[in-house]
Amino acid sequence: MKKNKPKYRQIIDAAVIVIAENGYHQSQVSKIAKQAGVADGTIYLYFKNKEDILISLFENKMGHFVEMIEEKIAGKVRAAEKLLMMVETHFHILSQDKHLAIVTQLELRQSNIDLRQKINAILKGYLGLIDSILLEGKKTGEFASNLDVRLARQMIFGTMDETATTWVMNDQKYDLTALAPEVHRLLISGCKSQ
Amino acid sequence: MKKNKPKYRQIIDAAVIVIAENGYHQSQVSKIAKQAGVADGTIYLYFKNKEDILISLFENKMGHFVEMIEEKIAGKVRAAEKLLMMVETHFHILSQDKHLAIVTQLELRQSNIDLRQKINAILKGYLGLIDSILLEGKKTGEFASNLDVRLARQMIFGTMDETATTWVMNDQKYDLTALAPEVHRLLISGCKSQ
Amino acid sequence: MKKNKPKYRQIIDAAVIVIAENGYHQSQVSKIAKQAGVADGTIYLYFKNKEDILISLFENKMGHFVEMIEEKIAGKVRAAEKLLMMVETHFHILSQDKHLAIVTQLELRQSNIDLRQKINAILKGYLGLIDSILLEGKKTGEFASNLDVRLARQMIFGTMDETATTWVMNDQKYDLTALAPEVHRLLISGCKSQ
Amino acid sequence: MKKNKPKYRQIIDAAVIVIAENGYHQSQVSKIAKQAGVADGTIYLYFKNKEDILISLFENKMGHFVEMIEEKIAGKVRAAEKLLMMVETHFHILSQDKHLAIVTQLELRQSNIDLRQKINAILKGYLGLIDSILLEGKKTGEFASNLDVRLARQMIFGTMDETATTWVMNDQKYDLTALAPEVHRLLISGCKSQ
DNA sequence: CATGAATGAGCTTTCATTCAT
DNA sequence: GATGAATGAAAGCTCATTCAT
């Protein structure tokens, strides 16, 4: 399995740094290779093509998001609490990795539609996590029984995403994680049963 | 004033169609010129460069958004009603122009950071409109006096944007405008004063 | 005759200024037209094409060179004196018109071979003047009877030209005309009969 | 060192031929690449850009001029003899390479001011060689002690250059090298002490 | 005579990918 | 497995010239 060889990670980590520092369109394969300390051709021993680096990168990092969040919400009982942990963890991971935040919030969005479709497929896992919390909340009566799960999920994801992007575009100069409780409060109101 | 000459509009309209149909990176200047029925060189009599077409396009359309919404909310008294009109109008305009929806929700986001900064500057006008409604709602006591306007605005814009993008990525196959009331309800709950 | 109409001169004068200030390759027809205070299209009422402006310009100015020199040497008896007047006048005219010096010594040489052939044809008149002085000197015994007129002419013209070009490339910051006597002395030595 | 790799020379040699045969402005990079038997992109592995090909070409060839002349004059004692060797060698090298003569005497002069400045910097080496011969001649008393070295150098270079250019513009149809002794005689007269 | 909006051909350079070593 | 030299397709923009008014 290539994914476990050291050069695989080396190349992905190099890609995050190179893209964050140079921008998506200035991140040539040769630049990533140099940062990773391998030859250009070596990249193609681990990835089908350039797009495959980006997809793998996103898959890898998004998997980390889902894992971390699942771990954090495991002990929580109420859906509202789980949502709070999700927002907090989401913001926290981005706060921890300056480069990753730039790459996911800004640079990767410059990719073409094809790549974006694939990124969306990967995102499904994360969106499914939101859905499951919402469904659970509806089942326990914590959330309104007629809550539109798809719309609520779009609100939750759209709000976290917009908040994170604004923070990155403002050069990450304030504390993103500190915003989690208020963002959570805004989101939760619409979901609750009266 | 070049902006009032027929070829200016002709080129912008052509750009929307060409970009929606071919994607941002496959929209060569020559393709836009052909669609507009002018020579390649003519483009450069009306626009500084290719990027300028996109900026002008966005400025133009976003101006239309703001105008339409301002017109619609003019007669409304309550902030909540104004927000409903905004969501409805936002969704309605996108529903009316299949090509425009693709361009603003998907293609324009592939632009580089420079262009995105300019797009953001244009967006400021729209975000300001949201802010003014929120502030008014706080003043009249309709919204919580401690509502964080910036976060609330990010929720509102992020939710509308995410909802619209999901709709476009699903090939616009359901009725976006019909979602306005429920989206509005989700958004408004968090803003209201108890 | 178009050459006597005011706009003809206006355009030539504009060309000298524009080329001197912007360089040969940055002297678009539209720039010359603007400087001349006429519309782009008007240029083509007076000149066949862009090259024709340059040829006419050179013809015009070189004719002036020949006229001035012929006038100056008219009263001189000895060939050596005539050569001195030629060098002096050549350097003097260039010293008087900063723009013209840049155009003839630097910018016009960037033209393509076709144009250069035509410029050379015009130069023939000037070179013929040198030849006639040399032939006269040989006839009167002032110059060696076996002097190779073609080579001597190439020395004379080559030296004046190189001296003038070096002066222009040094930003015309010393007195070119003052060099005439010494240049003349260097040139004349090889021509004289023992 | 790229300059020693075979493709470096291959491309320079191709450039000389292509420029001589097609003219400066009709020498597209693709044409040079084809003549050199490499891909267009390969050019850019060896040269920064198109201009760099020309500068390198000139540097290369002019270095050859200086080397050859230095070699030839090494055994000569008198400055006058050295000058003769210089003129002869200068003419000889051009006579030997039809293409090179066209490129240096005609085509390279069409370059813009920037490139010409760089060419002039390279020429400095050659002009310095002339100066050193003149200074030596002054020191040994062979040349007049009050000889203006700069003007004499301009005469020498200007005359050789004009003679060579005239020869090229006459399709190299007479023997340039045969002119060296008479050119030398013309030049030397003005320098000698009485 | 004069205008100036419109035309459209033409070219340097980049960079993802390959493949001989 | 690893290398990195070589490939070659692809596109934005300029500007001399025209011609309807």
mmCIF file of C-alpha atoms in Angstrom, chain D:
data_model
loop_
_atom_site.group_PDB
_atom_site.id
_atom_site.type_symbol
_atom_site.label_atom_id
_atom_site.label_comp_id
_atom_site.label_asym_id
_atom_site.label_seq_id
_atom_site.Cartn_x
_atom_site.Cartn_y
_atom_site.Cartn_z
ATOM 1 C CA MET D 1 27.493 24.228 -16.453
ATOM 2 C CA LYS D 2 24.864 24.516 -19.162
ATOM 3 C CA LYS D 3 27.198 26.276 -21.561
ATOM 4 C CA ASN D 4 29.217 23.143 -22.104
ATOM 5 C CA LYS D 5 26.332 20.832 -22.850
ATOM 6 C CA PRO D 6 25.937 19.985 -26.514
ATOM 7 C CA LYS D 7 22.416 21.383 -26.792
ATOM 8 C CA TYR D 8 23.588 24.804 -25.703
ATOM 9 C CA ARG D 9 25.879 25.121 -28.725
ATOM 10 C CA GLN D 10 23.304 23.400 -30.924
ATOM 11 C CA ILE D 11 20.754 26.082 -30.113
ATOM 12 C CA ILE D 12 23.189 28.977 -30.553
ATOM 13 C CA ASP D 13 24.345 27.635 -33.890
ATOM 14 C CA ALA D 14 20.754 27.141 -34.957
ATOM 15 C CA ALA D 15 19.913 30.704 -33.933
ATOM 16 C CA VAL D 16 22.717 32.117 -36.097
ATOM 17 C CA ILE D 17 21.489 30.234 -39.134
ATOM 18 C CA VAL D 18 17.790 30.948 -38.602
ATOM 19 C CA ILE D 19 18.330 34.653 -37.939
ATOM 20 C CA ALA D 20 20.666 35.023 -40.913
ATOM 21 C CA GLU D 21 18.217 33.313 -43.218
ATOM 22 C CA ASN D 22 14.914 34.673 -41.944
ATOM 23 C CA GLY D 23 15.791 37.988 -40.375
ATOM 24 C CA TYR D 24 15.561 38.921 -36.738
ATOM 25 C CA HIS D 25 11.826 39.503 -36.611
ATOM 26 C CA GLN D 26 10.970 36.361 -38.499
ATOM 27 C CA SER D 27 13.034 34.142 -36.227
ATOM 28 C CA GLN D 28 10.444 32.643 -33.926
ATOM 29 C CA VAL D 29 11.607 30.478 -31.076
ATOM 30 C CA SER D 30 9.831 27.539 -32.679
ATOM 31 C CA LYS D 31 11.886 28.012 -35.851
ATOM 32 C CA ILE D 32 15.137 28.034 -33.900
ATOM 33 C CA ALA D 33 14.058 24.957 -31.958
ATOM 34 C CA LYS D 34 13.236 23.106 -35.130
ATOM 35 C CA GLN D 35 16.586 24.022 -36.713
ATOM 36 C CA ALA D 36 18.352 22.903 -33.523
ATOM 37 C CA GLY D 37 16.438 19.660 -33.535
ATOM 38 C CA VAL D 38 14.937 20.144 -30.090
ATOM 39 C CA ALA D 39 11.486 20.890 -28.714
ATOM 40 C CA ASP D 40 10.433 24.477 -28.152
ATOM 41 C CA GLY D 41 10.434 23.971 -24.424
ATOM 42 C CA THR D 42 13.988 22.685 -24.434
ATOM 43 C CA ILE D 43 15.196 26.134 -25.435
ATOM 44 C CA TYR D 44 14.015 27.357 -22.047
ATOM 45 C CA LEU D 45 16.075 24.794 -20.196
ATOM 46 C CA TYR D 46 19.177 26.474 -21.582
ATOM 47 C CA PHE D 47 18.128 30.105 -21.968
ATOM 48 C CA LYS D 48 16.016 32.394 -19.792
ATOM 49 C CA ASN D 49 14.084 33.751 -22.756
ATOM 50 C CA LYS D 50 14.439 34.612 -26.407
ATOM 51 C CA GLU D 51 16.564 37.675 -25.731
ATOM 52 C CA ASP D 52 18.920 35.537 -23.705
ATOM 53 C CA ILE D 53 19.615 33.418 -26.773
ATOM 54 C CA LEU D 54 20.747 36.535 -28.618
ATOM 55 C CA ILE D 55 22.872 37.875 -25.797
ATOM 56 C CA SER D 56 24.513 34.506 -25.276
ATOM 57 C CA LEU D 57 25.088 34.201 -29.001
ATOM 58 C CA PHE D 58 26.769 37.576 -29.172
ATOM 59 C CA GLU D 59 28.778 37.009 -26.011
ATOM 60 C CA ASN D 60 29.938 33.703 -27.352
ATOM 61 C CA LYS D 61 30.962 34.976 -30.753
ATOM 62 C CA MET D 62 32.467 38.205 -29.510
ATOM 63 C CA GLY D 63 34.497 36.220 -27.001
ATOM 64 C CA HIS D 64 35.806 34.286 -29.968
ATOM 65 C CA PHE D 65 36.760 37.541 -31.717
ATOM 66 C CA VAL D 66 38.740 38.767 -28.742
ATOM 67 C CA GLU D 67 40.453 35.414 -28.203
ATOM 68 C CA MET D 68 41.481 35.072 -31.833
ATOM 69 C CA ILE D 69 42.809 38.600 -32.018
ATOM 70 C CA GLU D 70 44.714 38.315 -28.758
ATOM 71 C CA GLU D 71 46.295 35.149 -30.048
ATOM 72 C CA LYS D 72 47.275 36.772 -33.331
ATOM 73 C CA ILE D 73 48.796 39.902 -31.821
ATOM 74 C CA ALA D 74 50.625 38.046 -29.063
ATOM 75 C CA GLY D 75 53.813 37.689 -31.090
ATOM 76 C CA LYS D 76 53.821 41.198 -32.568
ATOM 77 C CA VAL D 77 55.993 43.934 -31.150
ATOM 78 C CA ARG D 78 54.843 47.120 -32.796
ATOM 79 C CA ALA D 79 51.383 48.619 -32.154
ATOM 80 C CA ALA D 80 50.886 49.247 -35.862
ATOM 81 C CA GLU D 81 51.423 45.572 -36.569
ATOM 82 C CA LYS D 82 48.990 44.641 -33.854
ATOM 83 C CA LEU D 83 46.358 46.886 -35.386
ATOM 84 C CA LEU D 84 46.921 45.270 -38.760
ATOM 85 C CA MET D 85 46.431 41.836 -37.252
ATOM 86 C CA MET D 86 43.284 43.070 -35.578
ATOM 87 C CA VAL D 87 41.724 44.408 -38.761
ATOM 88 C CA GLU D 88 42.761 41.321 -40.677
ATOM 89 C CA THR D 89 41.442 38.926 -38.062
ATOM 90 C CA HIS D 90 38.210 40.883 -37.666
ATOM 91 C CA PHE D 91 37.572 40.759 -41.401
ATOM 92 C CA HIS D 92 38.754 37.166 -41.637
ATOM 93 C CA ILE D 93 36.383 35.813 -39.024
ATOM 94 C CA LEU D 94 33.423 37.523 -40.677
ATOM 95 C CA SER D 95 34.535 36.212 -44.078
ATOM 96 C CA GLN D 96 34.660 32.683 -42.747
ATOM 97 C CA ASP D 97 31.107 32.653 -41.431
ATOM 98 C CA LYS D 98 28.592 34.072 -43.868
ATOM 99 C CA HIS D 99 25.714 33.658 -41.432
ATOM 100 C CA LEU D 100 27.494 35.172 -38.484
ATOM 101 C CA ALA D 101 28.396 38.225 -40.555
ATOM 102 C CA ILE D 102 24.767 38.853 -41.431
ATOM 103 C CA VAL D 103 23.670 38.386 -37.847
ATOM 104 C CA THR D 104 26.227 40.688 -36.241
ATOM 105 C CA GLN D 105 26.299 43.391 -38.917
ATOM 106 C CA LEU D 106 22.611 43.589 -39.683
ATOM 107 C CA GLU D 107 20.168 41.568 -37.657
ATOM 108 C CA LEU D 108 21.377 42.060 -34.130
ATOM 109 C CA ARG D 109 21.105 45.825 -34.583
ATOM 110 C CA GLN D 110 17.348 45.572 -34.853
ATOM 111 C CA SER D 111 17.108 44.664 -31.248
ATOM 112 C CA ASN D 112 15.606 47.079 -28.790
ATOM 113 C CA ILE D 113 17.568 49.479 -26.626
ATOM 114 C CA ASP D 114 17.669 47.118 -23.641
ATOM 115 C CA LEU D 115 19.277 44.372 -25.656
ATOM 116 C CA ARG D 116 21.583 46.848 -27.335
ATOM 117 C CA GLN D 117 22.809 48.065 -23.958
ATOM 118 C CA LYS D 118 23.704 44.489 -23.110
ATOM 119 C CA ILE D 119 25.404 44.022 -26.468
ATOM 120 C CA ASN D 120 27.372 47.173 -25.828
ATOM 121 C CA ALA D 121 28.492 45.874 -22.474
ATOM 122 C CA ILE D 122 29.847 42.816 -24.240
ATOM 123 C CA LEU D 123 31.500 45.002 -26.877
ATOM 124 C CA LYS D 124 33.397 46.756 -24.097
ATOM 125 C CA GLY D 125 35.849 43.861 -24.049
ATOM 126 C CA TYR D 126 36.650 44.337 -27.700
ATOM 127 C CA LEU D 127 36.910 48.112 -27.455
ATOM 128 C CA GLY D 128 39.225 47.693 -24.478
ATOM 129 C CA LEU D 129 41.517 45.636 -26.658
ATOM 130 C CA ILE D 130 41.745 48.488 -29.178
ATOM 131 C CA ASP D 131 42.421 50.941 -26.370
ATOM 132 C CA SER D 132 45.234 48.844 -24.967
ATOM 133 C CA ILE D 133 46.967 48.734 -28.346
ATOM 134 C CA LEU D 134 46.612 52.485 -28.730
ATOM 135 C CA LEU D 135 47.927 53.170 -25.231
ATOM 136 C CA GLU D 136 50.873 50.901 -25.821
ATOM 137 C CA GLY D 137 51.637 52.705 -29.093
ATOM 138 C CA LYS D 138 51.571 56.026 -27.264
ATOM 139 C CA LYS D 139 53.902 54.705 -24.591
ATOM 140 C CA THR D 140 56.486 53.423 -27.039
ATOM 141 C CA GLY D 141 56.362 56.674 -28.960
ATOM 142 C CA GLU D 142 54.995 54.935 -32.008
ATOM 143 C CA PHE D 143 51.781 56.954 -31.775
ATOM 144 C CA ALA D 144 51.452 60.667 -31.044
ATOM 145 C CA SER D 145 51.625 61.374 -27.352
ATOM 146 C CA ASN D 146 48.599 63.648 -27.583
ATOM 147 C CA LEU D 147 46.460 61.119 -29.491
ATOM 148 C CA ASP D 148 42.864 61.100 -28.229
ATOM 149 C CA VAL D 149 42.456 57.401 -27.496
ATOM 150 C CA ARG D 150 38.673 57.485 -27.343
ATOM 151 C CA LEU D 151 38.308 59.207 -30.694
ATOM 152 C CA ALA D 152 40.952 57.028 -32.322
ATOM 153 C CA ARG D 153 39.172 53.942 -31.028
ATOM 154 C CA GLN D 154 35.872 55.215 -32.392
ATOM 155 C CA MET D 155 37.552 55.774 -35.757
ATOM 156 C CA ILE D 156 39.049 52.301 -35.794
ATOM 157 C CA PHE D 157 35.937 50.485 -34.697
ATOM 158 C CA GLY D 158 33.607 52.695 -36.735
ATOM 159 C CA THR D 159 35.651 52.150 -39.881
ATOM 160 C CA MET D 160 35.929 48.391 -39.505
ATOM 161 C CA ASP D 161 32.237 48.170 -38.697
ATOM 162 C CA GLU D 162 31.121 50.344 -41.589
ATOM 163 C CA THR D 163 33.405 48.470 -43.991
ATOM 164 C CA ALA D 164 32.056 45.137 -42.838
ATOM 165 C CA THR D 165 28.431 46.278 -42.969
ATOM 166 C CA THR D 166 28.819 47.647 -46.483
ATOM 167 C CA TRP D 167 30.367 44.352 -47.524
ATOM 168 C CA VAL D 168 27.446 42.391 -46.050
ATOM 169 C CA MET D 169 24.872 44.689 -47.620
ATOM 170 C CA ASN D 170 26.603 44.075 -50.951
ATOM 171 C CA ASP D 171 25.984 40.365 -50.416
ATOM 172 C CA GLN D 172 29.570 39.669 -49.381
ATOM 173 C CA LYS D 173 30.470 39.577 -53.052
ATOM 174 C CA TYR D 174 34.002 40.880 -52.816
ATOM 175 C CA ASP D 175 36.965 39.829 -50.677
ATOM 176 C CA LEU D 176 36.677 41.630 -47.347
ATOM 177 C CA THR D 177 39.969 40.389 -45.935
ATOM 178 C CA ALA D 178 41.855 41.820 -48.906
ATOM 179 C CA LEU D 179 40.788 45.290 -47.793
ATOM 180 C CA ALA D 180 42.558 44.988 -44.451
ATOM 181 C CA PRO D 181 45.950 46.482 -45.432
ATOM 182 C CA GLU D 182 44.480 49.610 -47.030
ATOM 183 C CA VAL D 183 41.977 50.089 -44.195
ATOM 184 C CA HIS D 184 44.877 49.698 -41.794
ATOM 185 C CA ARG D 185 46.930 52.280 -43.665
ATOM 186 C CA LEU D 186 44.067 54.778 -43.587
ATOM 187 C CA LEU D 187 43.588 54.276 -39.880
ATOM 188 C CA ILE D 188 47.214 54.308 -38.843
ATOM 189 C CA SER D 189 48.161 57.587 -40.487
ATOM 190 C CA GLY D 190 46.167 59.657 -38.071
ATOM 191 C CA CYS D 191 47.664 57.931 -35.088
ATOM 192 C CA LYS D 192 51.339 58.084 -35.861
ATOM 193 C CA SER D 193 53.608 60.619 -34.352
ATOM 194 C CA GLN D 194 55.107 62.894 -37.021
#
